[in-house]
Amino acid sequence: MSDLAQTISEVFRQKKVVIVGDLVADQYLSGTIDRVSREAPVFILRHDETVTLPGAAANAAANVASLGGRAVAVGLVGDDANGRELSSKLDECGVETGYVIASRNVTTTTKVRILAGQVHAVRQQVIRVDYENSKPIADDIRAALIANLRSASEDADAIIVSDYNYGVADHALFETALEIAREREIPITVDSRFRLAEFQQATSATPNQEEVEQLLGKGFSAADCDRLRERFGLEALLVTNGSKGMMLVEAGKPYLQIDAVGSPEAVDVTGAGDTVIAVYSLGLASGLSFADAARIANHAGGLVVMKKGTATVSLDELIASMRADGGFSMSKPAV
Ligand SMILES: Nc1ncnc2c1ncn2[C@@H]1O[C@H](COP(=O)(O)OP(=O)(O)OP(=O)(O)O)[C@@H](O)[C@H]1O
Ligand SMILES: [Mg+2]
């Protein structure tokens, strides 16, 4: 067995992964319950702090960077405070943001979680407020996104398409991504909240259980998944299933059930899917097999759900988790 730690850190380092899709600002506004309002029978929350974290495609990008990959984001934010905050958070995480367009005609997609609690109590989420861009993306911005994707991907080792249905990953952009991946012979992976059927012919996709149920109905089998994989022209389909782990179906191979690792008590499952596609794709970019990339991604997913808010995993944490699990022998990277 190769030394896992060394292999992973060596193969991940400086692999260039382009993440294209919906960049979201995940905002956590926390405050202390002060008193009851006189205007209405409600509590008044005294604001303590607002923290903005990279969400959706931005979260996938942050997760590539935290494991030593070179993450390049391609997407769209508004020329507004949340957009600037999101871009600066991405910079801090080591994600390249030179291909992120900031437009005055767009509102940065922002999900604000209001966290409330008494002075010494744990803050809990009471409501989430979403700011979504309601205007269609203008043609000149669409053209600029495609041009940015082309430039960003020049020396890429993988492309991730992260679609949360906010409009960036349309047909033309996806076709361009496919074309680049074919030309460069690099993997292209897709995570789509509602529209997996529109992203066919990629290398692999990472839908969760519910997203597959929307296509196949409840109680689907591994054989059903394999037919779906074939119908969508994917080499492999990785179905994530929260605390039950994940299942990999790959052309011409028996399916692989991978059990979740870590504590059964997740702290916050937000963004586990983003971590999974980031690590899986970084693995494929590094020439690992689908199975090895999925197993490593499963460890990363198990770690990230133990952290509050949208979060990332470090190489040291990942390696410690894999070692604690007895490690596993990886096939030699193909590149
Ligand atoms: N409670 C948990 N315990 C251990 N591992 C978990 C848990 N929840 C998720 N994971 C890991 O993270 C992976 C992805 O989780 P999940 O299937 O919830 O993704 P998702 O629904 O796409 O998440 P999101 O869209 O919110 O990012 C799982 O396959 C598993 O590896
Ligand atoms: Mg998901």
Coordinates of C-alpha atoms and ligand atoms in Angstrom, one line a residue:
M1 CA 0.0 0.0 0.0
S2 CA 1.4 3.4 -0.9
D3 CA 1.7 5.9 1.8
L4 CA -1.8 7.5 1.6
A5 CA -0.9 10.8 3.1
Q6 CA 2.0 11.3 0.7
T7 CA 0.1 10.1 -2.4
I8 CA -2.9 12.3 -1.7
S9 CA -1.0 15.4 -0.9
E10 CA 1.4 14.9 -3.9
V11 CA -1.3 14.1 -6.4
F12 CA -3.8 16.9 -5.3
R13 CA -1.2 19.6 -5.2
Q14 CA -1.5 22.2 -7.9
K15 CA -4.1 20.2 -9.9
K16 CA -6.1 22.9 -11.6
V17 CA -9.9 22.6 -11.2
V18 CA -12.2 25.0 -12.9
I19 CA -15.5 25.4 -11.0
V20 CA -18.2 27.0 -13.1
G21 CA -21.8 27.6 -11.9
D22 CA -23.9 29.4 -9.4
L23 CA -21.8 31.3 -6.8
V24 CA -23.8 31.9 -3.6
A25 CA -23.1 34.0 -0.6
D26 CA -24.0 31.9 2.5
Q27 CA -24.6 34.5 5.2
Y28 CA -25.0 33.8 8.9
L29 CA -26.5 36.7 10.9
S30 CA -26.4 36.1 14.6
G31 CA -27.9 38.0 17.5
T32 CA -29.0 37.9 21.1
I33 CA -32.6 37.9 22.1
D34 CA -33.0 41.2 23.9
R35 CA -36.6 41.8 24.8
V36 CA -40.2 41.5 23.5
S37 CA -41.1 44.1 21.0
R38 CA -43.9 46.6 21.6
E39 CA -44.8 46.7 17.9
A40 CA -45.8 43.0 17.7
P41 CA -45.7 39.9 19.9
V42 CA -42.2 39.1 18.7
F43 CA -38.7 39.0 20.1
I44 CA -36.2 41.7 19.2
L45 CA -32.8 40.3 18.1
R46 CA -29.8 42.5 18.9
H47 CA -27.3 42.0 16.1
D48 CA -24.0 40.6 17.1
E49 CA -22.3 39.6 13.8
T50 CA -22.8 38.8 10.2
V51 CA -20.5 36.2 8.6
T52 CA -20.4 35.5 4.9
L53 CA -19.1 32.2 3.6
P54 CA -18.8 30.8 0.1
G55 CA -21.8 28.7 -0.9
A56 CA -22.9 26.5 -3.7
A57 CA -20.3 26.6 -6.6
A58 CA -18.2 28.9 -4.4
N59 CA -18.2 26.3 -1.7
A60 CA -17.1 23.6 -4.1
A61 CA -14.2 26.0 -5.2
A62 CA -13.2 26.7 -1.5
N63 CA -13.1 22.9 -0.9
V64 CA -10.8 22.3 -3.9
A65 CA -8.5 25.0 -2.6
S66 CA -8.4 23.8 1.0
L67 CA -7.0 20.5 -0.2
G68 CA -4.2 22.0 -2.1
G69 CA -5.8 22.1 -5.6
R70 CA -5.7 25.2 -7.7
A71 CA -9.3 26.3 -7.8
V72 CA -10.4 28.7 -10.4
A73 CA -14.0 30.0 -10.2
V74 CA -16.1 31.1 -13.2
G75 CA -19.4 32.7 -12.4
L76 CA -21.4 35.8 -11.7
V77 CA -22.1 38.0 -8.7
G78 CA -23.7 41.4 -8.3
D79 CA -21.7 44.5 -8.1
D80 CA -22.9 44.8 -4.5
A81 CA -21.7 44.4 -0.9
N82 CA -22.5 40.7 -0.8
G83 CA -20.8 40.1 -4.1
R84 CA -17.7 41.9 -2.9
E85 CA -17.7 40.0 0.4
L86 CA -18.1 36.7 -1.4
S87 CA -15.2 37.5 -3.8
S88 CA -13.0 38.5 -0.9
K89 CA -13.8 35.4 1.0
L90 CA -12.9 33.3 -2.1
D91 CA -9.6 35.2 -2.4
E92 CA -8.9 34.5 1.3
C93 CA -9.6 30.8 0.7
G94 CA -7.1 30.8 -2.1
V95 CA -9.6 30.5 -4.9
E96 CA -8.8 32.4 -8.1
T97 CA -11.6 34.9 -8.8
G98 CA -10.2 36.7 -11.9
Y99 CA -13.0 35.0 -14.0
V100 CA -15.8 36.0 -11.7
I101 CA -18.0 38.7 -13.3
A102 CA -19.4 41.4 -11.1
S103 CA -22.4 43.0 -12.8
R104 CA -24.5 46.0 -11.7
N105 CA -27.6 44.3 -13.3
V106 CA -27.4 41.3 -11.1
T107 CA -28.1 40.8 -7.4
T108 CA -25.7 38.4 -5.7
T109 CA -27.6 35.3 -4.7
T110 CA -27.5 35.4 -0.9
K111 CA -29.0 33.0 1.7
V112 CA -29.2 34.7 5.0
R113 CA -29.7 32.5 8.1
I114 CA -30.9 34.3 11.1
L115 CA -29.4 32.7 14.2
A116 CA -30.9 33.7 17.5
G117 CA -30.4 32.8 21.2
Q118 CA -30.4 34.0 24.8
V119 CA -27.1 35.6 26.1
H120 CA -25.3 32.4 27.0
A121 CA -27.3 29.9 24.9
V122 CA -26.4 28.3 21.6
R123 CA -27.7 30.2 18.6
Q124 CA -30.2 28.4 16.5
Q125 CA -31.6 29.2 13.1
V126 CA -35.0 30.8 13.2
I127 CA -35.6 31.6 9.5
R128 CA -33.7 31.9 6.3
V129 CA -34.1 34.8 3.9
D130 CA -33.0 34.2 0.3
Y131 CA -32.1 37.0 -2.1
E132 CA -32.3 35.7 -5.6
N133 CA -31.5 37.4 -8.9
S134 CA -34.9 37.7 -10.6
K135 CA -33.6 39.3 -13.9
P136 CA -32.5 37.1 -16.8
I137 CA -28.8 37.0 -17.4
A138 CA -28.1 39.4 -20.3
D139 CA -26.6 38.1 -23.6
D140 CA -23.4 40.0 -23.2
I141 CA -22.9 38.6 -19.7
R142 CA -23.6 35.1 -21.1
A143 CA -21.0 35.6 -23.8
A144 CA -18.5 36.8 -21.2
L145 CA -19.1 33.8 -19.0
I146 CA -18.4 31.5 -21.9
A147 CA -15.2 33.4 -22.8
N148 CA -14.1 33.3 -19.2
L149 CA -14.7 29.6 -19.0
R150 CA -12.6 29.1 -22.1
S151 CA -9.7 31.2 -20.8
A152 CA -9.9 29.7 -17.3
S153 CA -9.8 26.2 -18.6
E154 CA -6.7 26.5 -20.8
D155 CA -4.5 24.4 -18.6
A156 CA -7.2 22.8 -16.4
D157 CA -7.1 19.2 -15.1
A158 CA -10.9 19.0 -14.5
I159 CA -14.1 21.0 -14.8
I160 CA -16.9 21.1 -12.2
V161 CA -20.3 22.3 -13.2
S162 CA -22.2 23.3 -10.0
D163 CA -25.8 24.2 -10.9
Y164 CA -28.2 25.4 -8.2
N165 CA -30.7 26.6 -10.8
Y166 CA -29.8 30.3 -10.6
G167 CA -29.1 30.4 -14.3
V168 CA -25.3 30.4 -15.0
A169 CA -25.1 26.9 -16.2
D170 CA -27.3 27.1 -19.3
H171 CA -27.1 24.9 -22.3
A172 CA -24.6 26.9 -24.2
L173 CA -22.2 27.2 -21.3
F174 CA -22.5 23.5 -20.6
E175 CA -21.8 22.6 -24.2
T176 CA -18.7 24.8 -24.1
A177 CA -17.6 23.0 -20.9
L178 CA -18.1 19.6 -22.6
E179 CA -16.2 20.7 -25.7
I180 CA -13.2 21.9 -23.6
A181 CA -13.2 18.7 -21.6
R182 CA -13.2 16.6 -24.7
E183 CA -10.5 18.6 -26.4
R184 CA -8.3 18.5 -23.3
E185 CA -9.3 15.0 -22.4
I186 CA -10.0 16.0 -18.8
P187 CA -12.9 14.9 -16.6
I188 CA -16.0 17.0 -16.3
T189 CA -18.3 16.5 -13.4
V190 CA -21.8 17.8 -12.7
D191 CA -23.9 18.6 -9.6
S192 CA -27.3 19.9 -10.4
R193 CA -30.0 20.7 -7.9
F194 CA -33.0 20.2 -10.2
R195 CA -31.8 19.6 -13.7
L196 CA -29.5 16.7 -13.9
A197 CA -31.2 15.5 -17.1
E198 CA -30.0 18.6 -18.9
F199 CA -26.3 17.9 -18.2
Q200 CA -25.7 14.7 -20.2
Q201 CA -22.4 13.3 -21.6
A202 CA -20.3 14.5 -18.7
T203 CA -17.7 12.2 -17.2
S204 CA -19.6 11.8 -13.9
A205 CA -22.4 13.4 -11.8
T206 CA -23.0 13.5 -8.1
P207 CA -26.7 13.8 -7.4
N208 CA -28.1 13.1 -3.9
Q209 CA -30.7 10.4 -3.2
E210 CA -33.6 12.8 -3.5
E211 CA -32.4 14.2 -6.8
V212 CA -32.2 10.6 -8.2
E213 CA -35.7 9.8 -6.8
Q214 CA -37.0 12.7 -8.8
L215 CA -35.8 10.9 -11.9
L216 CA -36.4 7.3 -10.9
G217 CA -39.0 7.3 -8.2
K218 CA -38.6 6.1 -4.6
G219 CA -37.0 2.7 -4.0
F220 CA -34.7 2.7 -7.0
S221 CA -32.0 0.0 -7.4
A222 CA -28.4 0.1 -8.3
A223 CA -29.4 -1.4 -11.7
D224 CA -31.9 1.5 -12.2
C225 CA -29.0 3.9 -11.5
D226 CA -26.8 2.1 -14.0
R227 CA -29.5 2.5 -16.6
L228 CA -29.8 6.2 -15.7
R229 CA -26.0 6.5 -16.0
E230 CA -26.0 5.0 -19.4
R231 CA -29.0 7.0 -20.6
F232 CA -27.2 10.2 -19.5
G233 CA -24.0 9.1 -21.2
L234 CA -21.9 9.2 -17.9
E235 CA -18.9 7.0 -17.2
A236 CA -19.9 6.9 -13.6
L237 CA -22.7 8.1 -11.4
L238 CA -22.1 8.8 -7.7
V239 CA -25.3 9.0 -5.7
T240 CA -24.8 10.6 -2.3
N241 CA -27.1 9.6 0.5
G242 CA -26.4 11.7 3.6
S243 CA -25.6 9.6 6.7
K244 CA -26.0 6.4 4.6
G245 CA -22.9 7.3 2.6
M246 CA -22.9 7.0 -1.2
M247 CA -23.2 4.6 -4.1
L248 CA -21.0 4.5 -7.2
V249 CA -22.2 2.9 -10.4
E250 CA -19.6 2.7 -13.1
A251 CA -19.8 1.3 -16.6
G252 CA -19.1 -2.5 -16.7
K253 CA -18.3 -2.8 -13.0
P254 CA -20.3 -4.0 -10.0
Y255 CA -21.8 -1.1 -8.1
L256 CA -19.9 0.1 -5.0
Q257 CA -21.7 1.0 -1.7
I258 CA -19.5 3.2 0.4
D259 CA -20.7 3.6 4.1
A260 CA -20.5 7.1 5.7
V261 CA -17.7 7.6 8.1
G262 CA -17.4 9.6 11.3
S263 CA -19.8 10.4 14.1
P264 CA -23.5 9.6 13.5
E265 CA -24.4 13.0 14.9
A266 CA -23.9 15.5 12.1
V267 CA -23.6 19.2 13.2
D268 CA -24.5 20.8 9.9
V269 CA -25.1 19.0 6.7
T270 CA -25.1 22.2 4.6
G271 CA -22.8 21.9 1.6
A272 CA -21.7 18.3 2.1
G273 CA -22.6 17.7 -1.5
D274 CA -20.3 20.6 -2.6
T275 CA -17.4 19.1 -0.6
V276 CA -18.1 15.7 -2.2
I277 CA -18.0 17.0 -5.8
A278 CA -14.9 19.1 -5.0
V279 CA -12.9 16.2 -3.6
Y280 CA -14.2 13.6 -6.1
S281 CA -13.3 15.9 -9.0
L282 CA -9.9 16.8 -7.5
G283 CA -9.3 13.0 -7.3
L284 CA -10.3 12.4 -10.9
A285 CA -8.1 15.4 -12.0
S286 CA -5.3 13.6 -10.2
G287 CA -5.8 10.4 -12.2
L288 CA -7.4 8.4 -9.4
S289 CA -10.0 5.8 -10.2
F290 CA -13.7 6.7 -9.7
A291 CA -13.8 4.4 -6.7
D292 CA -10.8 5.9 -5.0
A293 CA -11.9 9.4 -5.7
A294 CA -15.4 8.6 -4.3
R295 CA -13.9 7.0 -1.1
I296 CA -11.8 10.0 -0.4
A297 CA -14.8 12.3 -1.1
N298 CA -16.9 10.2 1.4
H299 CA -14.3 10.9 4.1
A300 CA -14.3 14.6 3.3
G301 CA -18.1 14.6 3.4
G302 CA -18.1 12.9 6.8
L303 CA -15.7 15.5 8.1
V304 CA -17.5 18.6 6.8
V305 CA -20.8 17.7 8.3
M306 CA -19.1 17.9 11.7
K307 CA -18.5 21.6 11.2
K308 CA -20.9 24.5 11.5
G309 CA -22.0 26.4 8.4
T310 CA -20.7 25.8 4.9
A311 CA -17.2 24.5 5.6
T312 CA -14.0 23.0 4.1
V313 CA -11.7 20.2 5.0
S314 CA -7.9 20.4 5.3
L315 CA -5.5 17.8 3.9
D316 CA -4.4 16.9 7.4
E317 CA -8.0 16.3 8.6
L318 CA -8.7 14.2 5.5
I319 CA -5.7 12.0 5.9
A320 CA -6.3 11.5 9.6
S321 CA -9.8 10.4 8.9
M322 CA -8.7 7.9 6.3
R323 CA -6.0 6.6 8.5
A324 CA -8.4 6.2 11.4
D325 CA -10.5 4.1 9.1
G326 CA -7.6 1.8 8.5
G327 CA -6.7 3.6 5.2
F328 CA -7.3 1.7 2.0
S329 CA -5.0 0.7 -0.8
M330 CA -5.4 3.0 -3.7
S331 CA -4.7 2.0 -7.2
K332 CA -1.9 4.0 -8.6
P333 CA -2.9 7.3 -10.1
A334 CA -3.3 7.0 -13.9
V335 CA -1.4 10.2 -14.6
Ligands
LIG1 N1 -24.6 12.6 8.8 C1 -23.6 12.3 8.0 N2 -22.6 11.5 8.5 C2 -21.5 11.2 7.8 N3 -21.3 11.6 6.5 C3 -22.3 12.3 5.9 C4 -23.4 12.7 6.6 N4 -24.2 13.5 5.8 C5 -23.5 13.6 4.7 N5 -22.4 12.9 4.7 C6 -21.4 12.7 3.7 O1 -21.5 13.7 2.7 C7 -22.0 13.2 1.5 C8 -23.0 14.1 0.8 O2 -24.1 14.3 1.6 P1 -25.6 14.5 1.1 O3 -26.0 13.3 0.4 O4 -26.4 15.0 2.2 O5 -25.3 15.6 0.0 P2 -26.3 16.8 -0.6 O6 -27.7 16.4 -0.2 O7 -26.0 17.0 -2.0 O8 -25.8 18.0 0.3 P3 -26.0 19.6 -0.1 O9 -26.7 19.7 -1.4 O10 -26.7 20.2 1.1 O11 -24.6 20.1 -0.3 C9 -22.6 11.8 1.8 O12 -22.5 10.9 0.7 C10 -21.6 11.4 2.9 O13 -20.4 11.0 2.4
MG2 MG -26.4 18.7 -3.3

